[in-house]
Structure formats: C-alpha cells, structure tokens
Coordinates of C-alpha atoms in Angstrom, one line a residue:
M17 CA 14.8 -81.0 -54.4
C18 CA 13.1 -78.7 -51.9
A19 CA 13.3 -74.8 -52.8
S20 CA 14.3 -72.5 -49.8
K21 CA 11.9 -69.8 -48.3
A22 CA 12.5 -66.7 -46.3
V23 CA 11.0 -66.5 -43.1
L24 CA 10.1 -63.1 -41.9
I25 CA 9.6 -62.3 -38.2
F26 CA 7.7 -59.1 -37.0
D27 CA 7.4 -57.9 -33.5
V28 CA 4.0 -56.5 -33.4
R29 CA 2.8 -54.6 -30.5
I30 CA -1.0 -53.8 -30.5
S31 CA -2.5 -51.2 -28.0
A32 CA -6.3 -51.1 -28.0
T33 CA -7.7 -47.5 -28.3
A34 CA -9.9 -46.6 -25.6
E35 CA -13.2 -45.1 -26.0
T36 CA -13.6 -41.3 -25.2
T37 CA -14.5 -40.1 -21.9
K38 CA -16.6 -36.7 -21.5
I39 CA -15.0 -34.3 -19.3
S40 CA -16.9 -31.4 -17.7
P41 CA -15.2 -28.2 -16.9
S42 CA -13.2 -27.7 -13.6
T43 CA -14.0 -31.6 -13.1
S44 CA -10.9 -33.8 -12.0
V45 CA -10.8 -37.1 -13.6
R46 CA -8.6 -40.2 -13.1
G47 CA -7.4 -42.0 -16.0
F48 CA -4.4 -44.7 -17.0
S49 CA -2.5 -44.9 -20.3
P50 CA -0.3 -47.7 -21.1
Q51 CA 3.2 -47.3 -22.0
G52 CA 3.3 -46.1 -25.4
G53 CA -0.8 -46.1 -25.4
W54 CA -3.6 -43.5 -25.1
S55 CA -6.6 -42.4 -23.1
Y56 CA -8.9 -40.2 -24.7
F57 CA -11.3 -37.5 -23.3
E58 CA -13.9 -35.1 -25.0
Y59 CA -14.5 -31.7 -24.0
E60 CA -17.4 -29.5 -25.3
N61 CA -16.2 -26.0 -25.7
P62 CA -19.0 -23.5 -25.3
Q63 CA -20.1 -20.2 -27.0
N64 CA -18.0 -17.1 -26.2
S65 CA -15.1 -19.2 -25.0
V66 CA -11.8 -17.2 -24.2
G67 CA -9.7 -20.6 -24.1
F68 CA -9.0 -23.2 -21.7
S69 CA -6.0 -25.0 -19.9
I70 CA -5.8 -28.8 -19.6
I71 CA -3.9 -29.9 -16.6
T72 CA -2.5 -33.7 -15.8
N73 CA -0.8 -34.7 -12.7
R74 CA 0.8 -38.1 -12.5
I75 CA -0.3 -40.4 -9.7
S76 CA 2.0 -43.2 -10.4
G77 CA 4.4 -44.4 -13.1
G78 CA 5.4 -42.7 -16.2
Q79 CA 4.4 -39.0 -17.5
P80 CA 1.1 -38.1 -18.8
W81 CA 1.8 -35.9 -22.1
I82 CA -1.3 -34.1 -23.3
Y83 CA -2.2 -33.6 -27.1
T84 CA -5.5 -31.9 -28.0
S85 CA -7.2 -31.5 -31.2
Y86 CA -10.1 -29.6 -32.5
E87 CA -12.8 -32.3 -33.8
H88 CA -10.1 -35.0 -34.4
V89 CA -8.5 -37.5 -32.1
P90 CA -4.9 -37.1 -31.8
T91 CA -3.0 -40.5 -32.5
R92 CA 0.7 -39.8 -32.6
P93 CA 3.0 -38.3 -29.9
F94 CA 4.6 -35.5 -31.8
P95 CA 5.2 -31.9 -30.8
A96 CA 2.4 -29.3 -31.7
I97 CA 1.9 -29.6 -35.6
N98 CA -0.7 -28.5 -38.0
V99 CA -2.9 -31.3 -39.7
G100 CA -4.0 -30.3 -43.1
N101 CA -5.8 -27.2 -43.1
F102 CA -8.6 -28.1 -40.5
S103 CA -7.3 -28.7 -37.5
E104 CA -4.1 -27.8 -34.9
I105 CA -2.5 -30.1 -32.3
F106 CA -1.4 -28.9 -29.0
S107 CA 1.1 -30.4 -26.9
A108 CA 2.5 -30.4 -23.4
I109 CA 5.3 -33.0 -23.3
Q110 CA 8.4 -34.1 -21.1
C111 CA 6.6 -33.3 -17.8
S112 CA 4.8 -35.1 -15.1
E113 CA 2.4 -32.4 -14.2
C114 CA 1.5 -30.9 -17.7
R115 CA -0.3 -27.8 -18.5
L116 CA -1.6 -27.3 -21.9
H117 CA -2.8 -23.7 -22.9
V118 CA -5.5 -23.5 -25.7
P119 CA -5.4 -19.7 -26.5
P120 CA -8.7 -17.7 -27.1
S121 CA -7.8 -17.3 -30.7
S122 CA -7.9 -21.1 -31.1
A123 CA -10.9 -22.0 -28.7
R124 CA -13.4 -22.7 -31.5
V125 CA -17.0 -23.8 -30.4
G126 CA -17.3 -27.5 -30.3
K127 CA -15.8 -30.7 -29.8
F128 CA -12.1 -30.8 -28.6
F129 CA -10.4 -34.6 -28.3
I130 CA -8.0 -34.6 -25.8
G131 CA -5.4 -37.5 -25.8
V132 CA -3.1 -38.4 -22.6
Y133 CA 0.1 -40.4 -24.1
G134 CA 1.9 -42.8 -21.5
A135 CA 5.5 -41.8 -21.8
R136 CA 8.3 -43.8 -20.4
D137 CA 6.1 -46.0 -18.6
A138 CA 2.6 -46.8 -17.9
V139 CA 0.9 -44.0 -16.0
R140 CA -2.1 -43.3 -13.6
F141 CA -3.0 -39.7 -13.6
S142 CA -5.7 -37.1 -12.8
I143 CA -6.9 -34.6 -15.6
Q144 CA -9.0 -31.4 -15.6
V145 CA -10.1 -28.9 -17.9
I146 CA -10.1 -25.4 -16.6
P147 CA -11.8 -22.8 -18.8
Y148 CA -10.6 -19.2 -18.9
V149 CA -12.8 -16.3 -18.1
S150 CA -12.9 -12.8 -19.3
T151 CA -13.6 -9.7 -17.3
E152 CA -14.3 -6.3 -18.4
L153 CA -12.2 -4.0 -16.2
K154 CA -14.1 -0.7 -15.0
E155 CA -12.0 2.6 -15.2
G156 CA -11.1 4.2 -12.1
F157 CA -8.9 3.8 -9.0
Q158 CA -12.0 2.8 -6.8
N159 CA -12.9 0.1 -9.2
A160 CA -10.2 -2.4 -8.6
E161 CA -10.4 -6.2 -9.2
T162 CA -9.0 -9.0 -6.8
I163 CA -7.8 -12.1 -8.5
R164 CA -6.1 -15.0 -7.7
L165 CA -3.3 -16.5 -10.1
T166 CA -2.8 -20.2 -10.2
P167 CA 0.9 -21.1 -11.8
G168 CA 0.4 -21.8 -15.4
L169 CA -3.0 -20.5 -15.9
F170 CA -4.0 -17.1 -17.2
R171 CA -6.7 -14.7 -16.2
F172 CA -8.2 -12.4 -19.1
F173 CA -9.5 -9.1 -19.2
T174 CA -10.8 -6.6 -21.6
V175 CA -10.6 -2.7 -21.3
R176 CA -12.5 -0.4 -23.5
I177 CA -11.0 3.2 -24.4
P178 CA -13.8 5.6 -25.6
S179 CA -13.6 7.1 -28.9
N180 CA -13.6 10.4 -27.7
S181 CA -10.6 9.9 -25.2
N182 CA -6.9 10.9 -26.3
S183 CA -5.3 10.7 -22.9
G184 CA -3.8 7.3 -22.7
F185 CA -4.3 4.8 -20.0
Q186 CA -2.7 2.6 -17.4
L187 CA -2.9 -0.9 -16.2
R188 CA -1.4 -2.0 -12.7
A189 CA -1.6 -5.4 -11.2
E190 CA -0.1 -5.4 -7.4
R191 CA 0.5 -8.6 -5.3
Q192 CA -1.6 -8.6 -2.2
F193 CA -0.9 -12.2 -0.5
G194 CA 1.3 -15.2 -1.7
L195 CA 4.7 -15.4 -3.0
G196 CA 3.8 -16.0 -6.7
V197 CA 4.7 -13.5 -9.4
A198 CA 2.9 -12.7 -12.7
N199 CA 3.2 -11.8 -16.4
M200 CA 1.0 -9.1 -17.5
I201 CA 0.5 -8.8 -21.3
L202 CA -1.6 -6.1 -23.2
R203 CA -2.3 -6.1 -26.8
S204 CA -4.0 -3.7 -28.9
P205 CA -7.5 -3.9 -30.6
A206 CA -6.0 -5.1 -33.9
E207 CA -3.7 -7.7 -32.3
G208 CA -6.6 -9.5 -30.1
W209 CA -6.0 -11.8 -27.4
P210 CA -2.5 -13.0 -26.2
K211 CA -1.6 -16.4 -27.4
H212 CA 1.0 -17.4 -24.6
E213 CA 2.8 -16.0 -21.5
L214 CA 5.2 -14.0 -23.5
D215 CA 3.1 -12.7 -26.1
M216 CA 3.8 -9.0 -25.4
G217 CA 2.3 -7.3 -28.8
V218 CA 4.2 -5.6 -31.3
S219 CA 4.1 -1.8 -30.7
E220 CA 7.4 0.0 -31.0
N221 CA 5.8 3.1 -29.1
I222 CA 5.0 1.4 -25.7
V223 CA 6.0 -1.2 -23.2
T224 CA 3.2 -4.2 -23.6
G225 CA 4.3 -6.3 -21.0
R226 CA 5.9 -7.1 -17.7
Q227 CA 7.4 -10.3 -16.7
K228 CA 7.8 -11.9 -13.4
C229 CA 6.7 -8.9 -11.5
V230 CA 5.0 -8.2 -8.0
L231 CA 3.8 -4.7 -9.3
C232 CA 3.3 -5.0 -13.0
D233 CA 2.7 -1.5 -14.7
I234 CA 1.9 -1.0 -18.2
R235 CA 1.3 2.4 -19.5
V236 CA -0.1 3.6 -22.8
P237 CA 0.9 7.3 -23.4
P238 CA -1.7 9.8 -25.1
S239 CA -1.1 9.5 -28.9
S240 CA 1.5 6.9 -28.9
V241 CA -0.7 4.6 -30.8
E242 CA -1.2 4.6 -34.3
N243 CA -5.0 5.6 -35.2
G244 CA -5.3 6.0 -31.5
A245 CA -6.1 4.1 -28.6
E246 CA -10.0 3.9 -28.9
G247 CA -11.5 0.4 -29.1
T248 CA -11.1 -2.8 -27.0
W249 CA -7.7 -3.7 -25.7
Y250 CA -6.8 -7.4 -24.5
V251 CA -5.1 -7.9 -21.2
G252 CA -3.6 -11.5 -19.8
V253 CA -2.2 -11.9 -16.4
F254 CA -0.3 -15.2 -16.1
G255 CA 0.5 -16.7 -12.7
I256 CA 4.2 -18.1 -12.0
A257 CA 5.8 -20.2 -9.3
R258 CA 3.2 -20.1 -6.5
T259 CA -0.8 -19.2 -6.2
V260 CA -0.7 -15.4 -5.7
D261 CA -3.6 -12.7 -5.2
F262 CA -3.4 -9.8 -7.1
V263 CA -5.2 -6.4 -7.6
I264 CA -5.7 -5.0 -10.9
R265 CA -6.7 -1.4 -11.7
F266 CA -7.4 0.2 -14.9
T267 CA -7.0 4.1 -15.2
I268 CA -7.4 6.3 -18.0
F269 CA -4.9 9.3 -17.8
R270 CA -6.9 12.6 -17.5
E271 CA -5.8 15.5 -19.8
A272 CA -6.9 18.6 -18.0
S273 CA -7.7 21.9 -19.5
E274 CA -4.6 23.9 -20.7
L275 CA -2.8 25.6 -17.9
Q276 CA -3.7 29.0 -17.3
W277 CA -1.0 31.2 -16.6
G278 CA -1.2 33.8 -13.7
S279 CA -1.1 34.1 -10.2
S280 CA -4.9 34.4 -9.8
N281 CA -5.6 31.4 -12.1
V282 CA -6.1 28.2 -9.8
Q283 CA -6.7 24.9 -11.3
R284 CA -7.6 21.8 -9.5
G285 CA -7.0 18.0 -10.4
V286 CA -7.5 14.3 -9.1
V287 CA -4.6 11.8 -9.4
A288 CA -4.6 8.2 -8.5
P289 CA -1.3 6.5 -6.9
G290 CA 0.8 5.7 -10.1
G291 CA -1.4 7.6 -12.4
W292 CA -1.1 10.7 -14.4
V293 CA -2.8 14.2 -14.9
Y294 CA -1.7 16.2 -17.8
F295 CA -1.8 20.1 -18.2
P296 CA -0.7 21.3 -21.7
A297 CA 1.2 24.7 -21.4
R298 CA 1.8 26.9 -24.3
F299 CA 4.1 29.9 -24.7
N300 CA 2.4 31.9 -27.6
Q301 CA 4.8 34.7 -27.2
E302 CA 8.7 35.0 -27.5
K303 CA 9.1 37.0 -24.9
F304 CA 8.9 34.5 -21.9
A305 CA 12.2 33.4 -20.6
G306 CA 10.9 31.4 -17.5
F307 CA 7.9 30.2 -15.7
D308 CA 7.1 29.3 -11.9
V309 CA 4.7 26.5 -11.2
F310 CA 3.3 26.0 -7.5
V311 CA 1.7 22.5 -7.1
M312 CA -0.1 21.6 -3.6
A313 CA -2.1 18.4 -2.7
T314 CA -5.2 19.6 -0.8
D315 CA -5.5 16.2 1.1
M316 CA -3.1 13.4 2.3
K317 CA -4.5 10.5 0.3
T318 CA -1.5 10.7 -2.2
N319 CA 1.8 12.3 -2.7
I320 CA 2.6 14.1 -5.8
K321 CA 5.4 14.6 -8.3
P322 CA 5.4 17.4 -11.3
V323 CA 7.2 16.4 -14.3
I324 CA 7.6 18.9 -17.3
M325 CA 8.2 17.8 -20.9
K326 CA 8.3 19.6 -24.2
D327 CA 6.2 18.6 -27.1
R328 CA 5.3 15.2 -25.5
V329 CA 3.7 13.8 -22.0
P330 CA 5.9 12.3 -19.6
V331 CA 5.1 8.8 -18.9
E332 CA 7.7 7.7 -16.5
Q333 CA 8.6 9.5 -13.6
S334 CA 12.3 9.9 -14.8
D335 CA 11.0 11.9 -17.6
S336 CA 11.8 15.4 -17.7
F337 CA 13.1 17.9 -20.0
F338 CA 15.1 19.1 -17.2
G339 CA 16.5 16.0 -16.0
S340 CA 15.6 14.7 -12.5
V341 CA 12.9 16.3 -10.9
D342 CA 11.6 15.2 -7.4
C343 CA 9.3 16.7 -5.0
P344 CA 9.9 15.2 -1.6
T345 CA 6.9 16.6 0.3
S346 CA 3.2 16.9 -0.8
S347 CA 3.8 20.4 -2.3
C348 CA 6.5 22.2 -4.1
R349 CA 7.4 25.0 -6.6
I350 CA 9.2 24.7 -9.9
S351 CA 11.0 27.5 -11.3
V352 CA 12.4 27.3 -14.6
S353 CA 14.6 29.8 -16.2
S354 CA 16.1 29.8 -19.9
R355 CA 18.9 31.3 -21.9
Q356 CA 16.4 31.0 -24.7
N357 CA 12.7 32.3 -25.1
L358 CA 10.3 29.5 -24.2
T359 CA 8.0 28.8 -27.3
G360 CA 5.7 25.8 -28.3
L361 CA 3.8 23.4 -26.6
W362 CA 4.8 21.8 -23.1
Y363 CA 3.3 19.3 -20.7
L364 CA 3.1 19.5 -17.0
G365 CA 2.5 16.0 -15.6
I366 CA 1.4 15.5 -12.1
F367 CA 2.3 12.1 -11.0
G368 CA 0.5 10.2 -7.9
A369 CA 3.2 8.7 -5.8
E370 CA 3.2 5.0 -5.0
G371 CA 2.1 3.3 -2.0
W372 CA -0.7 6.0 -1.0
T373 CA -4.4 5.2 0.0
G374 CA -6.3 6.5 -2.8
E375 CA -7.0 9.1 -5.3
G376 CA -6.1 12.4 -4.0
E377 CA -6.8 16.2 -4.9
F378 CA -4.3 18.8 -5.7
F379 CA -4.2 22.5 -7.1
L380 CA -1.8 24.4 -9.0
R381 CA -1.0 28.0 -10.3
G382 CA 1.5 29.1 -13.2
Q383 CA 3.3 32.4 -13.3
L384 CA 5.2 33.5 -16.3
Y385 CA 8.1 36.0 -16.1
T386 CA 10.2 37.7 -18.7
K387 CA 12.9 38.3 -16.1
C388 CA 13.2 37.0 -12.7
P389 CA 10.7 35.0 -10.5
F390 CA 8.3 37.3 -8.9
D391 CA 11.0 40.4 -9.7
C392 CA 12.9 39.1 -6.9
A393 CA 9.9 39.8 -4.4
G394 CA 11.3 43.3 -4.0
N395 CA 14.2 41.7 -1.9
G396 CA 17.0 41.9 -4.6
K397 CA 17.6 43.0 -8.5
C398 CA 17.1 41.2 -11.5
I399 CA 20.2 41.0 -13.8
K400 CA 20.5 39.1 -17.1
D401 CA 23.7 37.5 -17.8
T402 CA 23.2 34.4 -19.8
V403 CA 19.8 33.9 -17.8
F404 CA 17.9 36.2 -15.8
S405 CA 18.8 35.8 -12.4
C406 CA 18.1 37.5 -8.9
K407 CA 21.0 39.1 -7.0
C408 CA 19.6 39.2 -3.4
F409 CA 20.0 41.9 -1.2
P410 CA 22.3 40.7 2.0
A411 CA 19.4 39.8 4.3
Y412 CA 17.6 37.5 1.5
T413 CA 18.4 34.3 -0.1
G414 CA 16.9 31.7 -2.7
D415 CA 16.0 31.8 -6.5
G416 CA 13.4 34.7 -6.0
C417 CA 15.0 36.3 -3.0
A418 CA 11.9 35.2 -1.0
D419 CA 13.7 33.3 1.9
P420 CA 15.0 35.7 4.7
V421 CA 18.6 34.8 6.3
P422 CA 18.3 34.3 10.0
G423 CA 20.8 36.9 11.9
K424 CA 21.1 39.4 9.2
M425 CA 19.6 42.9 8.9
A426 CA 17.7 43.8 5.6
L427 CA 20.0 46.4 4.5
W428 CA 18.3 46.6 1.2
L429 CA 21.8 47.2 -0.7
P430 CA 22.6 45.7 -4.0
L431 CA 25.8 43.3 -4.0
R432 CA 27.8 44.1 -7.1
L433 CA 29.1 40.4 -7.9
D434 CA 28.9 38.8 -11.1
L435 CA 26.1 36.0 -11.4
N436 CA 27.2 32.6 -12.8
D437 CA 25.1 30.2 -15.6
R438 CA 23.7 27.4 -13.7
S439 CA 21.9 25.9 -16.3
G440 CA 24.7 24.1 -18.3
A441 CA 22.3 22.9 -20.8
G442 CA 20.2 26.1 -21.7
H443 CA 17.8 25.7 -18.8
D444 CA 18.0 26.1 -15.2
V445 CA 15.6 24.2 -13.0
K446 CA 15.1 24.8 -9.5
I447 CA 12.8 22.4 -7.3
V448 CA 11.6 24.2 -4.0
P449 CA 9.8 21.8 -1.3
T450 CA 7.4 23.6 0.7
T451 CA 6.1 22.8 3.9
G452 CA 3.1 23.6 6.1
A453 CA -0.5 23.1 6.7
V454 CA -2.7 21.8 3.9
A455 CA -4.0 24.5 1.9
T456 CA -7.8 25.3 1.5
I457 CA -8.5 27.1 -1.9
P458 CA -11.5 29.1 -2.2
E459 CA -14.0 27.9 -4.4
S460 CA -14.3 31.2 -6.3
T461 CA -10.7 31.0 -7.2
S462 CA -10.7 27.7 -9.3
G463 CA -10.0 28.0 -12.6

C-alpha cells in the first residue's frame, strides 16, 4: 500500500540585481529596468551640498519609478518610508517623467544609491542627477539676480540680515521671459531650508510664501519676527509648468530718522519700486489736532505712495489708519485732522510704485497744526465744530483755502455756514495731488 504525498508547485520569478552604475552630476545616462525589476545607480553627494534632484524620462515601455536612499540600496517598490534609524527612502512613483527632490536637510555628504523600478512593463529610460546650488543675495535694488527656472526644480538663496538691522526686508521675484510660474518660499534662521515646494514656514506674523506667481513678493515687516530678523534666512524658488526666467531682488526696508515737524525741516529718502522707507512720527503733546505732510519725488525713476499707520509700520499699500490712501502723481500732500488730539507713535511709509525703472529720490516736510492747515492761508476762518476746519472766503476753496475759484472776486468776507463733520470715524484725511515741475531742494535745507 503506497502512501500519498502532497506536491506543492511554486511560481518562482527570479530577477537578477544589476551592479550599480556611478552617475556624475548633470550627466544624462540611459538605463533599462525589467518589469518588476531594478536598475541601480550610485551618486556621490559632495561637501556643502544643498540637495539635488533626480530625473528619469521614459524612452519606451513602462514607467521608471525612482527610489533613493543614503548608503543603502532600495529593494522594495514602496512609497517613501523610514528604514530603521539610519536612512530615508525617497520615492517618485506613478510617473513616466519622474522628478525626485532630495532637500538640503537630507542631502548628507557621501553615497546615495538610486534604484529605478520598472513599473507596469519593462522600461528604457534616461536618468540625470541635478545638484542644487545656493547663492547669497546681495541687498539693494541694483543687485538683481537673473535665474532660469526648470519645472520641478529648485533654486536656493540665502539672505543675511545684520544684527543692527530692525527695519524688515523684502524679496521680489519677477518673471522676465517664458510662460512658467514659480513658488517662492522664505524660511527663518530657526527653520532652515525648505523641504518641498509648499514648505512655507510657520510664522504667524508674515506671509512666508507665494504660489504660482509671476510677481512673487514676500515682505517681512520690522519687529514682526520674534527675537528679531537678524541672521541667515533661507529662500527657495521652485519652477512650475514651463522653463522661465525670473529676476530676484533682496531689499532691506530703510527706517529713516524721525520725522521732524516744521515747514523748514526738509528730509530726503531713496525708495525702490516695491520697497518701503519708514519715518517714525511722534506726537508728544496732546494739543495737536492734525498734521500736513507734503511728499515729492525729485526724479522720475519711481512713483511714490505715502501710507500712514498708527503704532505699526505699513506693509501693504492698502494699509492705512485712514482707509484707502492713494497718490496718483509723483507728489502729493496728506492733510489729516482729528476730533481727538493726536498722541503716540505713528509711521509714515513711503512706497515705491510698481513698474518703474529704479531707485528714486524724494523729499518730504511735515507741519503740525492745532487748528486748521496753514491757518487757512489767510483766505478763510478756522472754526471748530467736531473738527477744526476752514470756512473759506468766497473766492477760495480747498481744505486750507489755498485754491482760488476762477471767475470770483476775492471779497474777504466770511460765510456764516455750519460745517459738517466729514470724518465719520474720528479722523478726516484729504489727499491732494500736486502737479508741476520736479522740485530741486537746496542742500542747506536738508534735515
């Protein structure tokens, strides 16, 4: 009698593991991976690396999925995972043209193994390792860097804020040529390099990233960062959609000397397009019910816009303690009257308008008044209702009665009419554009 035996049949598929091929930076190499099999490459990451990108492009067949690990060969086609305590595996899968980003924080010096997995079918492909570079941006509108962005790749920069700077700063990347767009990311000295294209930082006080922009603008206001802004900040600009050229600039906002009141005190400044200059203004006595500030560009390199805020500096053009404030010409006068006495610290911000050619000079002077602007220029009477306002004589008009009315004779007779409170919110602001030739201020009057 014969004993029966169970027979087990296994379907065994053997795929030979190929030797690794060394790959040089920015050099394209062709490879082949069988379906469900691997091709291996070896990349030596140098000192001072700020990361790199691995790119595979399918030539024919399936999909060339990418896996890479520091000092260990990847062997399993899984998403990015941690392997023990010694290594990370990064992956780019479900793609025919795959891009794998290894951020600066993970780009250790030494040997990285790259595995290309043949997904869905055997695949012929090309592979390239592109090292990232880091450039320190120099401060100033004139120190612009022109960069070419490739879709799916980073350009990294650093900016250094000196220890004695308390004025904040700005980064601007503006598209010059091409149809692509960019993400721009800013991270603080404590946060370090961005890890991916949406790694916008954790600051609650500032916008630290811009997405899919053709004009990427990040502003760090003065005193908005805990423990100050000094140190090295980290910037990543990521290309999207198509190859594109950008110009990137780094500007430290300038905090000028405190605004000196008085018509004889003339102060100068220089502002770049998209930049700010700040003038602190103090009202140390409680009798001041208003002020008048006159601002004029002394050349035509940039247009200007004055913005006034109480207790903090303006950051956006829309910032204003008085609502929308605009100056449609290269010079204007801001007159502010108040139902309450003005006290405390205010900031006058001079913003350089967009689209102009370079840094431009301007001058300003400020006048405090306890009643009416310029005492109604002698062409009216100053009357207080809820605010101090001029009641102009018949031949004059304007907040300060400085504008003659064409066709009327100057009778110098007061009009006995009630004045209305035009402020609505406790303050009345009037923006008066001025026209005429560019002014030249004698050097002896500078303040």
